[in-house]
JSON list of C-alpha atoms in Angstrom, two decimals:
[
{"chain": "A", "resi": 372, "resn": "MET", "atom": "CA", "xyz": [0.00, 0.00, 0.00]},
{"chain": "A", "resi": 373, "resn": "GLY", "atom": "CA", "xyz": [1.41, 3.36, -1.00]},
{"chain": "A", "resi": 374, "resn": "ILE", "atom": "CA", "xyz": [1.36, 6.55, 1.02]},
{"chain": "A", "resi": 375, "resn": "GLY", "atom": "CA", "xyz": [-1.54, 8.02, -0.95]},
{"chain": "A", "resi": 376, "resn": "GLU", "atom": "CA", "xyz": [-3.63, 4.88, -0.51]},
{"chain": "A", "resi": 377, "resn": "ALA", "atom": "CA", "xyz": [-2.89, 4.80, 3.24]},
{"chain": "A", "resi": 378, "resn": "ILE", "atom": "CA", "xyz": [-3.94, 8.44, 3.64]},
{"chain": "A", "resi": 379, "resn": "LYS", "atom": "CA", "xyz": [-7.11, 7.85, 1.60]},
{"chain": "A", "resi": 380, "resn": "LYS", "atom": "CA", "xyz": [-7.99, 4.79, 3.72]},
{"chain": "A", "resi": 381, "resn": "GLY", "atom": "CA", "xyz": [-7.30, 6.74, 6.94]},
{"chain": "A", "resi": 382, "resn": "PHE", "atom": "CA", "xyz": [-9.67, 9.53, 5.92]},
{"chain": "A", "resi": 383, "resn": "SER", "atom": "CA", "xyz": [-12.36, 7.06, 4.88]},
{"chain": "A", "resi": 384, "resn": "ILE", "atom": "CA", "xyz": [-12.15, 5.35, 8.29]},
{"chain": "A", "resi": 385, "resn": "SER", "atom": "CA", "xyz": [-12.29, 8.77, 9.99]},
{"chain": "A", "resi": 386, "resn": "LYS", "atom": "CA", "xyz": [-15.42, 9.69, 8.06]},
{"chain": "A", "resi": 387, "resn": "GLN", "atom": "CA", "xyz": [-17.08, 6.48, 9.26]},
{"chain": "A", "resi": 388, "resn": "SER", "atom": "CA", "xyz": [-16.05, 7.07, 12.90]},
{"chain": "A", "resi": 389, "resn": "TRP", "atom": "CA", "xyz": [-17.50, 10.47, 13.79]},
{"chain": "A", "resi": 390, "resn": "ASN", "atom": "CA", "xyz": [-18.35, 9.29, 17.30]},
{"chain": "A", "resi": 391, "resn": "LEU", "atom": "CA", "xyz": [-14.65, 8.61, 17.96]},
{"chain": "A", "resi": 392, "resn": "VAL", "atom": "CA", "xyz": [-13.61, 11.94, 16.46]},
{"chain": "A", "resi": 393, "resn": "LEU", "atom": "CA", "xyz": [-16.18, 13.74, 18.63]},
{"chain": "A", "resi": 394, "resn": "ALA", "atom": "CA", "xyz": [-15.05, 11.88, 21.77]},
{"chain": "A", "resi": 395, "resn": "LEU", "atom": "CA", "xyz": [-11.41, 12.82, 21.15]},
{"chain": "A", "resi": 396, "resn": "PHE", "atom": "CA", "xyz": [-12.39, 16.44, 20.50]},
{"chain": "A", "resi": 397, "resn": "VAL", "atom": "CA", "xyz": [-14.43, 16.64, 23.71]},
{"chain": "A", "resi": 398, "resn": "PHE", "atom": "CA", "xyz": [-11.59, 15.03, 25.69]},
{"chain": "A", "resi": 399, "resn": "GLY", "atom": "CA", "xyz": [-9.10, 17.59, 24.39]},
{"chain": "A", "resi": 400, "resn": "ALA", "atom": "CA", "xyz": [-11.48, 20.49, 24.98]},
{"chain": "A", "resi": 401, "resn": "ILE", "atom": "CA", "xyz": [-12.16, 19.46, 28.57]},
{"chain": "A", "resi": 402, "resn": "TRP", "atom": "CA", "xyz": [-8.45, 19.17, 29.40]},
{"chain": "A", "resi": 403, "resn": "ASN", "atom": "CA", "xyz": [-7.74, 22.54, 27.81]},
{"chain": "A", "resi": 404, "resn": "ILE", "atom": "CA", "xyz": [-10.46, 24.18, 29.87]},
{"chain": "A", "resi": 405, "resn": "ILE", "atom": "CA", "xyz": [-9.12, 22.53, 33.04]},
{"chain": "A", "resi": 406, "resn": "SER", "atom": "CA", "xyz": [-5.60, 23.73, 32.29]},
{"chain": "A", "resi": 407, "resn": "ILE", "atom": "CA", "xyz": [-6.82, 27.29, 31.80]},
{"chain": "A", "resi": 408, "resn": "PHE", "atom": "CA", "xyz": [-8.35, 27.37, 35.28]},
{"chain": "A", "resi": 409, "resn": "ILE", "atom": "CA", "xyz": [-5.51, 25.72, 37.20]},
{"chain": "A", "resi": 410, "resn": "ASN", "atom": "CA", "xyz": [-2.56, 27.59, 35.69]},
{"chain": "A", "resi": 411, "resn": "PRO", "atom": "CA", "xyz": [-1.20, 30.39, 37.84]},
{"chain": "A", "resi": 412, "resn": "THR", "atom": "CA", "xyz": [-1.23, 33.96, 36.61]},
{"chain": "A", "resi": 413, "resn": "PRO", "atom": "CA", "xyz": [1.54, 34.64, 34.10]},
{"chain": "A", "resi": 414, "resn": "GLY", "atom": "CA", "xyz": [4.72, 36.01, 35.65]},
{"chain": "A", "resi": 415, "resn": "ALA", "atom": "CA", "xyz": [3.77, 35.03, 39.19]},
{"chain": "A", "resi": 416, "resn": "ALA", "atom": "CA", "xyz": [5.70, 32.32, 41.01]},
{"chain": "A", "resi": 417, "resn": "PRO", "atom": "CA", "xyz": [3.28, 29.52, 42.01]},
{"chain": "A", "resi": 418, "resn": "ASP", "atom": "CA", "xyz": [3.05, 28.56, 45.66]},
{"chain": "A", "resi": 419, "resn": "THR", "atom": "CA", "xyz": [3.53, 24.99, 46.88]},
{"chain": "A", "resi": 420, "resn": "ALA", "atom": "CA", "xyz": [-0.17, 24.10, 46.78]},
{"chain": "A", "resi": 421, "resn": "THR", "atom": "CA", "xyz": [-0.48, 25.28, 43.19]},
{"chain": "A", "resi": 422, "resn": "THR", "atom": "CA", "xyz": [2.63, 23.34, 42.19]},
{"chain": "A", "resi": 423, "resn": "ILE", "atom": "CA", "xyz": [1.30, 20.15, 43.77]},
{"chain": "A", "resi": 424, "resn": "ARG", "atom": "CA", "xyz": [-2.05, 20.67, 42.06]},
{"chain": "A", "resi": 425, "resn": "LEU", "atom": "CA", "xyz": [-0.34, 21.22, 38.68]},
{"chain": "A", "resi": 426, "resn": "VAL", "atom": "CA", "xyz": [1.77, 18.08, 39.06]},
{"chain": "A", "resi": 427, "resn": "ALA", "atom": "CA", "xyz": [-1.25, 15.99, 40.12]},
{"chain": "A", "resi": 428, "resn": "VAL", "atom": "CA", "xyz": [-3.36, 17.21, 37.22]},
{"chain": "A", "resi": 429, "resn": "GLY", "atom": "CA", "xyz": [-0.44, 16.65, 34.84]},
{"chain": "A", "resi": 430, "resn": "LEU", "atom": "CA", "xyz": [0.00, 13.05, 35.99]},
{"chain": "A", "resi": 431, "resn": "ALA", "atom": "CA", "xyz": [-3.75, 12.44, 35.78]},
{"chain": "A", "resi": 432, "resn": "PHE", "atom": "CA", "xyz": [-3.75, 13.88, 32.26]},
{"chain": "A", "resi": 433, "resn": "ILE", "atom": "CA", "xyz": [-0.93, 11.56, 31.19]},
{"chain": "A", "resi": 434, "resn": "LEU", "atom": "CA", "xyz": [-2.60, 8.45, 32.60]},
{"chain": "A", "resi": 435, "resn": "ILE", "atom": "CA", "xyz": [-6.05, 9.29, 31.25]},
{"chain": "A", "resi": 436, "resn": "SER", "atom": "CA", "xyz": [-4.75, 10.33, 27.84]},
{"chain": "A", "resi": 437, "resn": "VAL", "atom": "CA", "xyz": [-2.90, 7.00, 27.52]},
{"chain": "A", "resi": 438, "resn": "TYR", "atom": "CA", "xyz": [-6.21, 5.25, 28.28]},
{"chain": "A", "resi": 439, "resn": "VAL", "atom": "CA", "xyz": [-8.02, 7.33, 25.64]},
{"chain": "A", "resi": 440, "resn": "GLN", "atom": "CA", "xyz": [-5.21, 6.65, 23.16]},
{"chain": "A", "resi": 441, "resn": "ALA", "atom": "CA", "xyz": [-5.46, 2.90, 23.87]},
{"chain": "A", "resi": 442, "resn": "GLY", "atom": "CA", "xyz": [-9.22, 2.96, 23.38]},
{"chain": "A", "resi": 443, "resn": "SER", "atom": "CA", "xyz": [-9.01, 4.89, 20.14]},
{"chain": "A", "resi": 444, "resn": "LEU", "atom": "CA", "xyz": [-6.25, 2.68, 18.72]},
{"chain": "A", "resi": 445, "resn": "GLY", "atom": "CA", "xyz": [-8.19, -0.44, 19.72]},
{"chain": "A", "resi": 446, "resn": "PHE", "atom": "CA", "xyz": [-11.32, 0.98, 18.12]},
{"chain": "A", "resi": 447, "resn": "ILE", "atom": "CA", "xyz": [-9.48, 1.76, 14.89]},
{"chain": "A", "resi": 448, "resn": "CYS", "atom": "CA", "xyz": [-7.77, -1.64, 14.88]},
{"chain": "A", "resi": 449, "resn": "GLU", "atom": "CA", "xyz": [-11.14, -3.36, 15.26]},
{"chain": "A", "resi": 450, "resn": "LYS", "atom": "CA", "xyz": [-12.62, -1.16, 12.56]},
{"chain": "A", "resi": 451, "resn": "ILE", "atom": "CA", "xyz": [-9.85, -2.06, 10.11]},
{"chain": "A", "resi": 452, "resn": "LYS", "atom": "CA", "xyz": [-9.78, -5.80, 10.89]},
{"chain": "A", "resi": 453, "resn": "GLN", "atom": "CA", "xyz": [-13.52, -6.45, 11.10]},
{"chain": "A", "resi": 454, "resn": "GLY", "atom": "CA", "xyz": [-14.84, -3.64, 8.93]},
{"chain": "A", "resi": 455, "resn": "LYS", "atom": "CA", "xyz": [-17.01, -2.36, 11.78]},
{"chain": "A", "resi": 456, "resn": "ALA", "atom": "CA", "xyz": [-16.56, -1.31, 15.36]},
{"chain": "A", "resi": 457, "resn": "ASP", "atom": "CA", "xyz": [-18.98, -0.56, 18.16]},
{"chain": "A", "resi": 458, "resn": "PHE", "atom": "CA", "xyz": [-18.19, 2.60, 20.11]},
{"chain": "A", "resi": 459, "resn": "SER", "atom": "CA", "xyz": [-19.57, 0.98, 23.27]},
{"chain": "A", "resi": 460, "resn": "LYS", "atom": "CA", "xyz": [-16.41, -1.18, 23.30]},
{"chain": "A", "resi": 461, "resn": "PHE", "atom": "CA", "xyz": [-14.20, 1.92, 23.51]},
{"chain": "A", "resi": 462, "resn": "PHE", "atom": "CA", "xyz": [-13.65, 1.63, 27.27]},
{"chain": "A", "resi": 463, "resn": "GLU", "atom": "CA", "xyz": [-13.16, -2.14, 27.10]},
{"chain": "A", "resi": 464, "resn": "LEU", "atom": "CA", "xyz": [-10.53, -1.72, 24.38]},
{"chain": "A", "resi": 465, "resn": "GLY", "atom": "CA", "xyz": [-8.89, 1.07, 26.39]},
{"chain": "A", "resi": 466, "resn": "GLY", "atom": "CA", "xyz": [-8.43, -1.29, 29.29]},
{"chain": "A", "resi": 467, "resn": "LYS", "atom": "CA", "xyz": [-7.22, -4.08, 27.01]},
{"chain": "A", "resi": 468, "resn": "PHE", "atom": "CA", "xyz": [-4.44, -2.03, 25.40]},
{"chain": "A", "resi": 469, "resn": "TYR", "atom": "CA", "xyz": [-3.65, 0.34, 28.30]},
{"chain": "A", "resi": 470, "resn": "LEU", "atom": "CA", "xyz": [-0.57, -1.41, 29.67]},
{"chain": "A", "resi": 471, "resn": "ARG", "atom": "CA", "xyz": [0.84, -2.06, 26.20]},
{"chain": "A", "resi": 472, "resn": "ILE", "atom": "CA", "xyz": [0.83, 1.64, 25.43]},
{"chain": "A", "resi": 473, "resn": "LEU", "atom": "CA", "xyz": [1.83, 2.79, 28.92]},
{"chain": "A", "resi": 474, "resn": "THR", "atom": "CA", "xyz": [4.99, 0.69, 28.98]}
]
């Protein structure tokens, strides 16, 4: 398969998976809104509580985004192999592939 064919197939799968695209968009939007509210004011040195909060939210973001990545890759893999995928399996596939992606 050439590069052009791979890109064409990727876009065709994306067009058939709007629920996955919407879920990934909502996930990104929520994390961006959270980061806006927890970041300290520009130029000000954050206190210890703010630093701890930023580190905790950062770690949570990493762990949750790996789970979302695992679910989306599992969904796409199932879509390519079987020709169809059920979005209700997204969380199951996220758990199935979580450790593979995390490590």
